[in-house]
XYZ file of C-alpha atoms in Angstrom:
685
model
C -6.202 62.578 -8.338
C -4.492 61.435 -4.816
C -2.054 58.798 -4.891
C -3.258 55.045 -3.622
C -0.962 54.818 -0.986
C -2.784 57.866 0.101
C -6.485 56.605 -0.612
C -5.664 52.943 1.663
C -4.798 55.241 4.838
C -7.179 57.337 5.279
C -10.220 54.810 4.389
C -8.030 52.192 7.180
C -8.327 54.599 9.920
C -11.465 56.723 8.621
C -12.954 55.230 11.836
C -10.574 55.094 14.686
C -12.046 56.216 17.524
C -10.090 54.837 20.589
C -8.599 55.966 23.783
C -4.939 58.159 23.498
C -2.890 55.766 25.171
C -4.388 52.682 22.328
C -4.080 55.514 19.414
C -0.410 55.363 20.618
C 0.217 51.545 20.348
C -1.849 51.609 16.884
C 0.170 53.732 15.669
C 3.227 52.460 16.555
C 2.486 48.635 15.541
C 1.296 50.401 11.580
C 4.584 52.075 11.473
C 6.223 48.457 12.526
C 4.268 46.424 10.019
C 4.469 48.741 7.084
C 8.222 49.666 7.617
C 10.473 48.764 5.113
C 13.523 49.316 7.498
C 14.338 48.969 10.939
C 14.432 52.449 12.359
C 17.376 51.775 15.230
C 15.511 55.014 17.483
C 12.080 52.928 17.920
C 13.757 49.230 17.888
C 13.080 48.969 21.345
C 9.600 49.514 21.120
C 8.649 47.506 18.722
C 10.665 44.089 20.137
C 8.090 45.038 23.006
C 5.018 44.935 20.651
C 6.307 42.077 19.039
C 6.435 40.116 22.479
C 3.381 41.281 23.392
C 1.868 39.689 20.655
C 3.697 36.697 20.877
C 3.256 36.391 24.274
C -0.889 36.785 24.001
C -1.080 34.252 20.629
C 1.473 31.240 23.149
C -1.651 32.019 26.419
C -4.784 31.389 24.029
C -2.017 28.069 22.065
C -2.284 27.059 25.421
C -5.719 27.705 26.648
C -7.058 26.061 23.716
C -8.172 22.412 23.277
C -6.413 20.531 22.655
C -3.487 23.141 23.653
C -1.280 23.855 21.097
C 2.114 23.337 20.476
C 2.332 25.517 17.687
C 0.600 27.528 15.891
C 0.857 28.090 11.514
C -0.290 31.800 10.705
C 0.004 31.447 6.277
C -0.097 34.784 3.925
C -3.489 33.870 2.882
C -6.684 34.491 2.867
C -9.719 32.010 2.660
C -9.172 32.047 -1.368
C -5.753 31.069 -1.164
C -4.773 35.137 -2.473
C -1.077 36.193 -2.989
C -2.448 39.776 -2.123
C -4.892 40.181 0.574
C -7.265 42.652 2.303
C -5.577 44.716 4.981
C -8.158 43.240 7.420
C -6.565 39.363 6.568
C -2.316 40.205 6.729
C -2.685 38.233 9.903
C 1.315 36.831 8.878
C 2.362 40.673 8.220
C 0.566 41.447 12.345
C 2.085 38.534 13.992
C 5.385 38.936 12.222
C 6.160 42.455 11.115
C 6.840 41.100 8.090
C 5.034 42.699 4.923
C 6.372 41.521 1.388
C 3.338 39.241 -0.349
C 5.089 35.600 0.397
C 5.886 34.021 3.839
C 5.026 31.618 6.356
C 4.930 31.917 10.181
C 5.439 29.307 12.776
C 4.957 30.362 16.280
C 5.988 27.097 18.633
C 6.028 27.513 22.751
C 9.104 28.986 22.316
C 10.646 29.936 19.180
C 8.762 32.405 15.991
C 9.980 31.600 12.645
C 9.247 33.089 8.560
C 9.732 31.650 5.811
C 9.996 33.296 2.927
C 10.891 33.079 -0.764
C 14.538 34.807 -2.522
C 12.707 37.608 -3.582
C 12.221 38.562 0.202
C 15.546 37.453 2.011
C 16.104 41.439 2.801
C 13.671 42.605 3.314
C 12.960 39.685 5.676
C 15.777 40.793 7.467
C 15.590 44.179 7.865
C 12.183 43.665 8.999
C 11.717 40.901 11.548
C 12.877 41.950 14.801
C 15.035 39.588 16.917
C 12.008 37.712 18.575
C 12.132 35.862 15.181
C 14.374 33.654 13.180
C 14.045 33.781 8.964
C 13.653 30.430 7.357
C 15.036 30.950 3.729
C 12.777 29.207 1.362
C 15.170 26.151 -1.321
C 17.881 26.271 1.436
C 16.269 25.588 4.445
C 14.272 22.344 5.918
C 10.405 23.808 4.462
C 8.082 24.136 7.472
C 6.277 20.949 7.492
C 10.187 18.935 7.551
C 10.799 21.775 10.432
C 7.582 20.452 12.650
C 8.224 16.449 11.476
C 11.861 17.147 12.778
C 11.550 19.422 15.251
C 8.320 18.766 18.058
C 8.083 16.630 19.772
C 5.458 13.257 19.184
C 2.038 13.719 19.674
C 2.305 17.478 18.664
C -0.727 19.409 18.227
C -0.084 22.460 15.163
C -3.325 24.568 15.462
C -3.606 25.896 11.724
C -7.190 28.383 10.995
C -8.546 25.613 8.055
C -10.444 28.292 6.263
C -6.562 29.663 5.434
C -4.675 26.343 4.402
C -5.266 25.026 1.114
C -6.502 21.348 0.482
C -3.008 20.376 -1.330
C -0.817 21.366 1.618
C -3.652 20.190 4.600
C -2.916 16.619 3.128
C 0.539 16.639 2.729
C 1.332 17.821 5.878
C -1.100 15.417 7.818
C 0.516 12.710 5.453
C 4.091 13.720 6.671
C 3.202 14.627 10.524
C 1.098 11.248 11.124
C 4.862 9.476 11.111
C 5.590 11.117 14.472
C 1.800 11.131 15.319
C 1.616 14.282 14.970
C -1.895 16.064 13.944
C -2.711 18.873 12.321
C -5.685 21.120 13.969
C -7.927 23.334 13.194
C -8.480 25.936 15.502
C -12.038 26.883 17.277
C -11.020 30.827 15.833
C -8.651 31.990 14.191
C -6.497 33.039 17.025
C -4.445 36.256 15.200
C -7.937 38.240 15.405
C -8.488 37.587 18.965
C -5.209 38.987 19.498
C -5.304 41.563 17.219
C -8.030 44.034 18.940
C -7.236 47.297 16.098
C -8.123 44.359 13.474
C -9.314 46.214 10.044
C -12.978 46.103 9.336
C -13.927 44.323 6.474
C -14.016 45.550 3.027
C -17.088 47.083 1.726
C -16.885 48.219 -2.121
C -19.467 47.931 -4.811
C -19.353 44.932 -7.177
C -19.499 46.205 -10.475
C -20.403 44.719 -13.762
C -17.469 44.136 -16.125
C -19.489 44.709 -19.451
C -19.136 42.195 -23.417
C -16.560 45.824 -24.638
C -14.408 44.433 -22.457
C -15.227 40.666 -21.108
C -15.248 39.285 -24.688
C -17.425 36.424 -23.829
C -21.011 35.958 -21.854
C -21.926 34.495 -19.072
C -24.237 32.195 -20.150
C -20.822 31.078 -22.456
C -18.620 30.968 -20.143
C -21.385 28.889 -17.606
C -22.101 26.263 -20.771
C -18.105 25.991 -20.543
C -17.701 24.778 -17.092
C -21.098 22.931 -17.131
C -20.084 20.795 -20.312
C -16.794 19.956 -17.884
C -18.471 18.614 -15.117
C -20.287 16.253 -17.347
C -17.691 15.424 -19.246
C -15.710 14.907 -15.585
C -18.284 13.022 -14.409
C -19.154 15.589 -11.546
C -22.635 17.652 -10.169
C -20.970 20.956 -9.312
C -17.948 22.679 -8.090
C -16.834 24.756 -5.239
C -15.180 27.704 -6.598
C -12.722 29.841 -4.098
C -10.161 31.267 -5.775
C -10.839 35.126 -5.847
C -10.334 36.063 -9.651
C -12.118 33.073 -10.720
C -14.962 33.980 -10.013
C -15.221 37.151 -10.486
C -14.422 36.125 -14.178
C -16.950 33.632 -14.360
C -20.073 36.256 -13.412
C -18.357 38.621 -15.675
C -18.081 41.414 -12.218
C -15.378 42.692 -10.959
C -14.392 44.508 -7.536
C -12.255 46.220 -5.114
C -11.888 43.891 -1.755
C -8.220 43.641 -2.277
C -6.007 46.398 -3.137
C -4.679 46.734 -6.844
C -6.521 43.573 -7.082
C -11.081 44.389 -8.740
C -11.952 41.145 -6.752
C -15.331 41.053 -4.923
C -14.743 38.459 -1.292
C -17.020 35.757 -2.841
C -17.408 32.455 -3.402
C -18.935 30.195 -6.213
C -21.033 27.069 -6.092
C -21.862 25.730 -10.011
C -23.742 22.660 -10.636
C -25.371 21.533 -13.365
C -28.667 23.390 -13.810
C -27.822 26.144 -11.071
C -25.322 28.939 -10.147
C -24.782 30.250 -6.716
C -23.036 33.798 -5.722
C -21.691 34.276 -2.072
C -21.443 38.131 -0.992
C -21.925 40.168 0.771
C -25.293 41.682 -0.808
C -24.758 45.179 0.434
C -22.009 45.639 -2.439
C -24.703 45.373 -5.245
C -26.507 47.376 -6.494
C -30.122 46.981 -7.348
C -28.531 47.250 -11.162
C -25.719 44.450 -10.380
C -28.616 42.754 -9.065
C -30.789 42.597 -11.294
C -27.839 41.473 -14.015
C -27.275 38.423 -12.080
C -30.313 37.994 -12.279
C -30.643 38.269 -15.516
C -28.005 35.489 -16.441
C -29.786 32.829 -13.340
C -26.722 33.741 -10.330
C -28.415 33.084 -6.891
C -27.191 35.525 -4.789
C -26.599 33.898 -1.218
C -25.053 35.611 1.965
C -20.953 35.033 2.448
C -20.780 33.223 5.689
C -23.559 30.613 3.712
C -21.474 29.240 1.595
C -19.637 26.688 4.220
C -23.645 25.324 4.912
C -24.339 25.195 1.627
C -21.263 23.043 1.208
C -22.498 21.007 3.377
C -25.883 20.920 1.337
C -24.294 20.145 -1.918
C -22.543 17.242 -0.361
C -26.073 15.722 0.462
C -27.230 16.144 -2.632
C -29.823 18.927 -0.503
C -28.704 22.386 -2.379
C -31.746 24.082 -3.009
C -31.841 27.104 -5.829
C -34.953 29.045 -4.176
C -36.667 28.317 -0.862
C -39.837 25.747 -1.208
C -38.054 24.935 -4.874
C -37.162 20.949 -5.668
C -33.708 20.297 -4.836
C -31.107 21.002 -7.548
C -29.358 17.702 -6.669
C -32.179 15.982 -7.289
C -31.992 17.067 -11.199
C -28.247 16.636 -10.844
C -28.785 12.535 -9.859
C -29.380 11.961 -13.688
C -25.867 12.666 -14.469
C -25.039 9.237 -12.800
C -22.209 11.204 -10.293
C -22.065 11.829 -7.230
C -18.828 13.343 -7.136
C -17.568 17.385 -6.977
C -14.948 19.258 -8.172
C -12.830 20.708 -5.674
C -10.025 22.641 -6.504
C -6.666 21.514 -4.447
C -5.704 24.402 -3.768
C -9.571 25.258 -1.934
C -9.914 25.519 2.115
C -9.258 22.576 3.525
C -12.174 24.326 5.871
C -14.878 24.005 2.973
C -13.722 20.048 1.715
C -13.817 19.424 4.850
C -17.751 19.264 5.158
C -17.934 16.439 2.237
C -16.918 12.798 1.800
C -13.136 12.322 0.486
C -14.776 9.397 -2.023
C -17.635 11.987 -3.206
C -14.489 14.587 -4.330
C -13.101 15.129 -7.810
C -9.958 16.799 -6.832
C -8.097 18.838 -9.611
C -7.286 21.991 -10.878
C -10.191 24.188 -11.373
C -11.666 23.704 -15.452
C -11.702 27.780 -15.059
C -7.903 28.227 -14.614
C -6.977 27.591 -18.243
C -9.861 29.015 -19.679
C -9.001 32.373 -17.738
C -5.613 32.362 -18.786
C -6.009 32.116 -23.154
C -7.049 34.959 -24.053
C -10.364 35.785 -26.693
C -9.542 38.441 -29.163
C -11.514 41.019 -27.538
C -8.902 40.748 -24.003
C -6.528 40.381 -26.261
C -7.220 43.604 -28.247
C -8.003 45.235 -25.077
C -4.357 44.411 -23.468
C -2.078 45.098 -26.168
C -4.187 48.534 -26.019
C -3.401 49.066 -22.215
C -0.218 48.278 -22.885
C -0.408 50.737 -25.677
C -1.204 53.455 -22.468
C 0.812 52.250 -20.059
C 3.969 52.407 -21.941
C 3.405 56.098 -22.922
C 2.594 56.974 -19.206
C 5.810 55.273 -18.331
C 8.172 57.151 -21.023
C 6.389 60.677 -19.506
C 7.964 59.680 -16.801
C 11.271 58.484 -17.122
C 11.349 61.623 -19.267
C 9.624 64.016 -16.519
C 12.584 62.489 -14.007
C 15.196 62.670 -16.331
C 14.594 66.529 -15.972
C 14.135 66.670 -12.873
C 17.352 64.796 -12.022
C 19.364 67.383 -14.308
C 17.529 70.448 -12.959
C 17.716 69.896 -8.694
C 20.166 67.173 -8.716
C 22.816 68.408 -11.484
C 22.705 64.904 -13.140
C 24.012 64.299 -16.453
C 20.910 62.673 -17.426
C 19.511 59.870 -19.296
C 21.161 60.274 -22.106
C 24.899 61.195 -20.949
C 27.910 59.053 -19.509
C 29.881 62.274 -17.447
C 29.347 61.649 -12.913
C 27.207 63.891 -10.640
C 29.484 66.854 -9.418
C 25.817 67.210 -7.141
C 26.563 71.068 -7.722
C 22.691 71.276 -7.045
C 21.039 70.147 -3.498
C 16.948 70.839 -3.828
C 15.523 72.234 -0.990
C 12.514 70.656 1.034
C 9.936 69.530 -1.129
C 11.797 70.269 -3.718
C 13.150 66.840 -3.561
C 13.286 63.607 -4.872
C 12.799 60.854 -3.267
C 11.800 56.640 -4.073
C 8.099 57.732 -2.623
C 7.459 60.818 -4.103
C 8.371 59.973 -7.674
C 6.570 56.965 -7.866
C 2.735 59.124 -6.930
C 4.302 61.258 -10.014
C 3.939 58.011 -12.427
C 1.076 57.290 -11.205
C -0.662 60.496 -12.121
C 0.465 59.878 -15.421
C -0.707 56.657 -15.781
C -4.299 58.343 -14.207
C -4.520 60.400 -16.851
C -5.227 57.220 -19.286
C -8.395 56.449 -20.420
C -10.314 53.034 -18.404
C -7.544 53.840 -15.601
C -9.263 52.188 -12.633
C -6.105 52.076 -10.290
C -1.765 50.524 -9.726
C -2.215 46.657 -10.108
C 0.488 46.217 -7.767
C 2.330 48.926 -5.130
C 5.295 50.303 -7.432
C 8.822 48.966 -6.783
C 11.024 52.737 -6.629
C 14.485 51.020 -5.575
C 16.979 52.938 -5.765
C 20.860 51.959 -5.750
C 20.925 49.047 -2.523
C 16.887 49.286 -2.128
C 17.368 48.368 -5.677
C 18.741 44.361 -4.499
C 15.890 43.966 -3.160
C 13.830 42.363 -4.790
C 10.237 42.909 -3.929
C 11.171 46.668 -2.084
C 8.467 48.390 -0.853
C 8.895 52.625 -0.078
C 7.463 54.192 3.190
C 6.996 58.619 2.693
C 8.822 58.132 5.871
C 11.573 55.800 5.693
C 12.148 55.993 1.329
C 15.130 56.885 0.441
C 16.004 60.488 -1.763
C 17.120 59.862 -5.296
C 20.513 59.763 -6.762
C 22.451 60.695 -9.984
C 25.060 58.532 -9.722
C 23.032 55.154 -8.358
C 21.134 52.838 -10.496
C 17.107 53.149 -10.217
C 14.312 50.547 -10.454
C 11.031 50.931 -10.773
C 9.152 47.701 -11.692
C 5.349 49.438 -11.857
C 1.853 48.782 -13.405
C -1.428 49.555 -13.408
C -5.276 48.616 -13.869
C -7.436 49.611 -16.789
C -10.612 48.624 -17.721
C -9.010 46.515 -20.903
C -6.222 45.354 -18.952
C -3.647 44.810 -16.498
C -0.073 46.081 -17.908
C 3.604 45.224 -15.784
C 6.771 46.957 -16.463
C 9.903 47.303 -15.106
C 12.981 49.579 -16.492
C 16.007 49.822 -15.042
C 18.252 53.689 -15.095
C 20.431 55.237 -14.435
C 21.357 59.119 -14.241
C 24.876 59.519 -14.193
C 27.711 57.719 -15.453
C 27.332 53.709 -14.670
C 30.532 51.944 -13.915
C 31.744 49.236 -16.538
C 30.267 46.395 -13.485
C 27.199 47.838 -13.521
C 26.927 48.307 -17.343
C 28.438 43.922 -17.755
C 25.556 43.199 -15.271
C 22.660 45.145 -17.082
C 23.779 44.215 -20.630
C 23.925 40.392 -19.278
C 20.968 40.837 -18.008
C 19.093 42.515 -21.248
C 20.981 39.605 -23.224
C 18.272 36.949 -21.084
C 15.504 38.838 -21.998
C 16.322 38.825 -25.393
C 16.863 35.309 -25.846
C 13.747 34.195 -23.965
C 11.952 37.424 -25.685
C 12.592 35.847 -29.319
C 12.471 31.933 -28.405
C 10.720 29.417 -30.924
C 9.312 26.302 -29.099
C 6.843 23.226 -29.680
C 3.928 23.243 -28.212
C 3.440 21.295 -25.188
C 6.590 23.566 -24.111
C 6.514 24.203 -20.404
C 7.605 27.852 -19.075
C 10.504 25.227 -16.818
C 12.050 23.891 -19.437
C 12.002 28.065 -20.966
C 13.646 29.618 -17.533
C 16.846 28.483 -18.642
C 17.249 30.848 -21.830
C 16.792 33.646 -19.946
C 19.507 32.849 -17.327
C 22.334 31.136 -19.634
C 23.779 34.659 -20.166
C 24.559 35.648 -16.725
C 25.391 32.027 -16.086
C 28.235 32.793 -18.317
C 29.203 35.415 -15.662
C 28.891 33.816 -12.801
C 25.643 35.562 -12.422
C 21.502 34.460 -11.917
C 19.022 36.157 -9.267
C 16.754 34.163 -6.848
C 13.148 34.239 -8.271
C 10.851 33.084 -11.308
C 11.260 35.040 -14.773
C 7.796 34.875 -16.241
C 4.266 34.464 -14.807
C 0.882 35.033 -16.824
C -1.398 38.399 -16.606
C -4.471 39.464 -15.755
C -7.340 41.067 -18.019
C -8.328 43.588 -15.542
C -7.480 40.765 -13.171
C -5.370 39.866 -11.218
C -1.427 40.664 -11.646
C -0.129 37.669 -11.066
C -2.028 34.556 -12.448
C -1.376 30.959 -13.097
C -2.176 28.386 -13.801
C 1.023 28.785 -16.262
C 4.637 30.704 -15.448
C 8.123 30.359 -16.392
C 10.476 29.228 -13.365
C 13.124 27.184 -12.120
C 10.384 25.611 -10.085
C 9.909 22.054 -11.705
C 6.417 21.958 -9.927
C 5.110 24.634 -12.541
C 4.959 22.322 -15.491
C 1.842 24.095 -17.143
C 1.955 23.707 -21.119
C 2.428 27.414 -22.914
C -0.237 28.090 -25.526
C -1.137 30.272 -28.076
C -2.804 33.110 -26.219
C -1.826 33.342 -23.298
C 0.298 36.168 -22.016
C 3.652 36.462 -19.669
C 5.816 38.044 -18.844
C 9.473 38.748 -19.482
C 11.854 39.673 -16.374
C 15.200 38.578 -16.138
C 16.937 40.647 -12.986
C 20.754 40.350 -11.054
C 20.448 41.863 -7.108
C 24.211 42.768 -5.941
C 23.740 43.328 -2.128
C 23.335 46.352 -0.662
C 24.473 48.085 -4.163
C 22.391 47.896 -6.787
C 19.331 45.881 -8.260
C 18.434 44.702 -12.335
C 15.498 44.052 -13.896
C 13.935 44.163 -17.330
C 10.214 43.414 -17.783
C 7.572 43.163 -21.019
C 4.596 41.549 -21.364
C 4.218 38.987 -24.531
C 1.405 37.302 -25.710
C 2.120 33.564 -26.823
C 1.217 33.066 -30.621
C 1.783 31.004 -33.079
C 4.789 30.531 -35.219
C 5.610 30.223 -38.795
C 8.204 27.218 -38.953
C 10.457 26.372 -41.966
C 9.639 22.415 -40.382
C 7.399 20.808 -38.788
C 8.727 18.342 -36.308
C 6.202 15.071 -35.725
C 4.107 17.513 -37.028
C 3.528 19.331 -33.627
C 3.399 22.940 -34.207
C 5.366 25.831 -32.886
C 5.155 29.038 -30.600
C 6.704 32.733 -30.139
C 6.632 35.449 -28.633
C 4.980 38.801 -29.513
C 5.782 41.866 -26.976
C 2.654 44.935 -26.205
C 5.270 46.002 -23.740
C 6.443 49.267 -25.085
C 9.009 52.178 -23.928
C 12.829 52.203 -24.080
C 15.460 50.657 -22.992
C 18.239 53.159 -21.537
C 21.159 52.485 -24.465
C 23.755 54.139 -21.963
C 23.329 51.121 -19.996
C 24.104 48.464 -21.916
C 27.809 47.669 -23.276
C 27.080 47.472 -26.852
C 30.381 45.315 -27.725
C 28.869 42.342 -25.234
C 25.932 42.076 -27.995
C 25.338 39.799 -30.879
C 24.320 41.444 -34.281
C 20.805 39.868 -33.649
C 20.574 41.645 -30.943
C 20.876 44.715 -31.790
C 18.832 44.392 -34.538
C 15.976 43.443 -32.683
C 16.726 46.223 -29.881
C 16.978 48.959 -32.858
C 13.822 47.143 -34.532
C 12.347 47.428 -30.850
C 13.010 51.054 -30.798
C 11.148 52.107 -34.282
C 8.134 50.105 -33.038
C 8.299 52.511 -29.612
C 8.214 55.699 -31.840
C 5.692 54.635 -34.065
C 3.454 53.532 -31.235
C 3.497 55.984 -28.488
C 3.958 59.155 -30.417
C 0.365 59.660 -31.194
C 0.301 60.236 -27.120
C 2.717 62.454 -26.108
C 3.267 65.518 -26.775
C 6.425 67.541 -29.218
C 8.747 67.921 -25.928
C 8.135 64.231 -24.502
C 8.193 62.861 -28.563
C 11.822 64.216 -28.870
C 12.739 62.684 -25.668
C 11.603 59.285 -26.968
C 12.954 59.778 -30.509
C 16.403 60.546 -28.783
C 16.677 57.424 -25.957
C 15.580 55.107 -29.070
C 18.562 56.287 -32.025
C 19.724 52.818 -33.400
C 22.752 51.437 -32.309
C 25.822 49.984 -34.066
C 28.841 47.629 -32.732
C-alpha cells in the first residue's frame, strides 16, 4: 500500500497546470511550508518568498475598509479544527511554520508567531528572520500584546469564520480598553494572496454502521433534543466536525488523519439539518440520511439558515410549515451555541437569544458505549501487534545494516557496516514501514496523525515531522522516539515508544526510567469521582521533578472512536482551564516525557480507559475510579535502570509484559513471537 504521505502529495498536485516560472515558485513555497529544517542553500530564496507574501498582505491590509493595523491569521478552519485540510493551512502558508497549533499576527512593521511548548524548537527552525517567535506561557498572549503594542483606535482584522465566539468576545473586551476594534475582513486576505491555494477536498461521505458506532442516529437525536428541552432551547448550531459526524453516524475524508466531513449541523426540537457539499453523497448515503429524517442542504447555506433560525423561520423544506412555529410551543426563544462556534455564525443571532454553553454532544461523544469500548480494545490489540512487528523488524535491520548491538544488548555499535543507497534507514523510510504493518491489519483506514519518527536531536522536537528530503538517518548510538497511531473502523490508536539500539548512557537511562515512573504513577492511580485531569497531571511529573526534569506539554488527551485522535472535553494537563471531571468509560492517554534540546527526546504513551474501582473504603460515598491500559507493546528493558524502580513498579511492568505476550501472540509469526518473548522477560531488583 502506498504510504499516506505519498497519497497526499499526489492528490495535492494532480491538477497543477501553470507556466514553468509559476511552477518553480509553487515548488519553492511548498518546500518551505513543509520543510522540517531550514536548508541554508535556499534560505535566501525563502526570505524573499516570505517577504513577498507579507508585502502582499500588508498591501491588502492598507486598502481594506477600514484600513487594518494588524491581521490575525489563526491555525483553525471554519470549524475550529486542530488538524485542517490543505486549503485551510493559511497560517502555515503565511509563516512557514507547520505545527498544528499556532497563531500568526502581521502588523505594518512586524510579523509574530505564537505557539506552545511542543513546537518551540520546530518554530525556531522553520521561521525565517522575517518572523519573531512568541512562546506561549512565557511571552504575552496575542491579545495582551496587541492591547499593549498597537496604538489606540487600531483596527485588528480577522476572518470571523476562523475565530471562536469565546476568543472573539475575550479579545473585544480587552481591545475596548484602548478603543481598539476587532474587524471582520471582507474576504479572507490570505486566500487573496495564496494564488496556488489547494482546492476544497471532495471525498465521499460514508455511513458508519451500528456495529461500530453502537448507537443509532435516532437515539442520539432523542438525547440531544431532551437536552435542548431541558435547557429551554429550541435549536442548536453544531460546527465542530467530529460532533457532526458522530451525531449522524457518518465518516469522511476531508481532513488528513481525521475521518470527518466538512459540514455543519442545525438541530431543532423537530428537525435535523446537514450542511454538506451534496456531491460527496452517494444515493445510498442520501437514502440513509432520508431514512433518519436528516435534511441535506448545501454547505454554503448554513449562514442564511442560521439567520432564519434566529428569526424563527427555518423550514424543513420548501412549502412546509415553519419548524419555528412548532418549536415555539416550547416557550423558548433561545438557541444553543458552543463557545467554540465560529463568530461569523454567532453574529447572525441576537446575543439575548443565545444559550452559550459547551455542546451537549461533547460529553456523550467522550463516554464510549460498550460497542465502541470493545472496538477500541480490539483495534489497540491489532495495532500493538503491528508495533511489535515493526520493532522486531527494525531491530533486525539495525543489526544487519549498521552493526548495532540491537534491542536487547548494550554494547556500543562500532558502525562496522555502512548501508548503500536505498538500503539505509531514515526517519521517513522506517515510519513508512510501520504504516505497512498497520495497513495489513483488519479495518485499517489510515494513520491518525503524521508519525513522529525522530532520531537523536530530532527527538527533542516534541511534535517533530520528518520530511523525505531533510530527515535524519537512523543512528544505532542514538535514542529513537516513535509516536504513531492509526484509524480503524472500530477505533483510533495512539502509542509512543522510545528505544535505543546501541549502548545508552547512564544519563539517558536515568531520564527514561523517571519518565517510566511518571507513566506508571499516573496509569495506576485511583481517584474519587469528580476528579479532573488537571488534578492528576502532577502524578506523572513528580518523579521527573525529583531529578529537576519536566516537559512542556499536557500528559493526556481523550481519543475518539474512529474519530479525532485528540478528543475532549477532558484532558490530563497542567493547564487549570481544562477541568472537566473524568468519568467512567472515557478514554485518555498517559504520555509523560523528557526532552533535552539538541540531544534526545523520551516519551512513553499508552491509551487508558477509565473504569469504576473497587476500594476498601468509600469516603463521602463518592465512588472511585481507576485506569485500564488497552495499549500493548513492550517497554525497552535495557533503557530502564532497575535500581531506581520500586517493587510495585517492577511487579507492574512484569505483569504488563506478560499480558503483551498473551494478547499479541495470535497475531505474530514464530520469529516475532520469539522476539516478543525476549522483550518481555521478567525483571528483578
